[in-house]
Amino acid sequence: MSALLEVEGLGVSFPLGGWPARTLRAAHDVSFSVDRGELVALVGESGSGKSTIARAIARVTPAAAGAIRLDGVDVLKTEPRGPSQAYRRRVQMVFQDPFASLNPVHRVLHHLERPLRLHGHATGADARSRAAELLDLCGLRPGADWLDKWPHELSGGQRQRVAIARALAVQPDVLLADEPTSMLDVSIRTDVLRLLQRLRDERGLAVVLITHDLAAARLVADRVLVLYAGQLMEEAPAATLLSAPRHPYAQLLVAASPRVGRSLDHDLPARPGRPVVVDPGSGCPFAARCLIAEPRCATVDAPIVEVGPAHRARCHALTG
Ligand SMILES: Nc1ncnc2c1ncn2[C@@H]1O[C@H](COP(=O)(O)OP(=O)(O)O)[C@@H](O)[C@H]1O
Ligand SMILES: [Mg+2]
């Protein structure tokens, strides 16, 4: 049995121009899967390729390599020219900025009515009640009281709930949530994370939660994937990753992130550097910052190896 969503060997590059032309490798050999009723967190500091991976899965950004399988079907092969309407319905994305994601000239109802009608989940009069149900589900209760509000009347957290309700209007199977709480007040971040968890449990949604906040991942994720410079460095059940990380970068992240709301973007006890690979050769992209790097780390790609049950890591030090 294949998982609902499987990403295998995904690669995404951006041409940077110049002469000779340079290339930024935003994702490289990324493989993971997410099943129904599972919440997987994709964690990494800013610039590590998290959004790129989500956008490639949503097929907003073209993949240069790999496979993206939904129910076992590689959509890069079956839909090479772009995603079908069915794929776009099944895989929905929620973005970071709840202020940019709602149209200020339309009331809340409008944002939900359109996807409901477009995908045939509501007609005429029942669009209003379906929209109210969705808002209820997303914690704006009673939903009917929120339908006629304008975006400017809502807080960031309330807007993010509307954005999530809108994504759910088309009854997706996969929700890609790209830093959905990073622009919200710390006090309401947990509520939005709990909402994602509830949707996983009650709707059987497959959720990919992108975050630079490891503590947020710890709070709600089943599995955590640690990304650095577009590569998966480690994957483990959340509790395992937080208690026994194996990759030096994952160990740094865990050490630097004791509580919800603390970002990974500063205070890492490593040599300075950025998680970016331009004009890729071989070698571990973290080698230059790694405190235990060996000579081969800079020149030879490390394989990702199994280090425990459902636990994989990509580090030469683990291969002996
Ligand atoms: N359209 C683009 N053109 C060129 N470079 C890009 C583009 N989108 C993203 N990048 C680069 O790819 C890398 C990964 O970016 P991104 O996926 O946004 O990271 P994250 O979401 O983890 O912060 C960054 O170095 C970023 O500058
Ligand atoms: Mg991003």
PDB file of C-alpha atoms and ligand atoms in Angstrom, residues 14 24 26 45-52 276, ligand 1:
ATOM      1  CA  PHE A  14      16.417  28.282  -9.683  1.00  0.00           C
ATOM      2  CA  LEU A  24      20.567  27.815  -6.766  1.00  0.00           C
ATOM      3  CA  ALA A  26      16.575  24.901  -3.463  1.00  0.00           C
ATOM      4  CA  GLU A  45      15.784  27.710   9.233  1.00  0.00           C
ATOM      5  CA  SER A  46      14.793  30.434   6.806  1.00  0.00           C
ATOM      6  CA  GLY A  47      16.039  29.763   3.267  1.00  0.00           C
ATOM      7  CA  SER A  48      16.367  26.006   3.715  1.00  0.00           C
ATOM      8  CA  GLY A  49      13.798  25.253   1.004  1.00  0.00           C
ATOM      9  CA  LYS A  50      10.634  24.545   2.975  1.00  0.00           C
ATOM     10  CA  SER A  51       8.327  26.762   0.918  1.00  0.00           C
ATOM     11  CA  THR A  52       9.916  25.573  -2.301  1.00  0.00           C
ATOM     12  CA  VAL A 276      22.006  27.698   0.605  1.00  0.00           C
TER      13      VAL A 276
HETATM   14  N1  LIG B   1      11.703  32.087  -7.390  1.00  0.00           N
HETATM   15  C1  LIG B   1      12.937  31.995  -6.867  1.00  0.00           C
HETATM   16  N2  LIG B   1      14.034  32.382  -7.583  1.00  0.00           N
HETATM   17  C2  LIG B   1      15.274  32.260  -7.060  1.00  0.00           C
HETATM   18  N3  LIG B   1      15.541  31.778  -5.838  1.00  0.00           N
HETATM   19  C3  LIG B   1      14.502  31.373  -5.090  1.00  0.00           C
HETATM   20  C4  LIG B   1      13.143  31.476  -5.555  1.00  0.00           C
HETATM   21  N4  LIG B   1      12.326  30.994  -4.571  1.00  0.00           N
HETATM   22  C5  LIG B   1      13.128  30.631  -3.549  1.00  0.00           C
HETATM   23  N5  LIG B   1      14.442  30.867  -3.855  1.00  0.00           N
HETATM   24  C6  LIG B   1      15.596  30.573  -3.015  1.00  0.00           C
HETATM   25  O1  LIG B   1      15.515  29.198  -2.670  1.00  0.00           O
HETATM   26  C7  LIG B   1      15.965  29.000  -1.327  1.00  0.00           C
HETATM   27  C8  LIG B   1      14.879  28.334  -0.540  1.00  0.00           C
HETATM   28  O2  LIG B   1      13.827  29.260  -0.373  1.00  0.00           O
HETATM   29  P1  LIG B   1      12.488  28.894   0.388  1.00  0.00           P
HETATM   30  O3  LIG B   1      11.955  27.618  -0.148  1.00  0.00           O
HETATM   31  O4  LIG B   1      11.607  30.075   0.337  1.00  0.00           O
HETATM   32  O5  LIG B   1      13.019  28.650   1.887  1.00  0.00           O
HETATM   33  P2  LIG B   1      12.225  28.628   3.265  1.00  0.00           P
HETATM   34  O6  LIG B   1      10.781  28.525   2.955  1.00  0.00           O
HETATM   35  O7  LIG B   1      12.776  27.434   3.983  1.00  0.00           O
HETATM   36  O8  LIG B   1      12.588  29.896   3.961  1.00  0.00           O
HETATM   37  C9  LIG B   1      16.352  30.375  -0.789  1.00  0.00           C
HETATM   38  O9  LIG B   1      17.736  30.540  -0.928  1.00  0.00           O
HETATM   39  C10 LIG B   1      15.597  31.314  -1.698  1.00  0.00           C
HETATM   40  O10 LIG B   1      16.284  32.544  -1.792  1.00  0.00           O
END
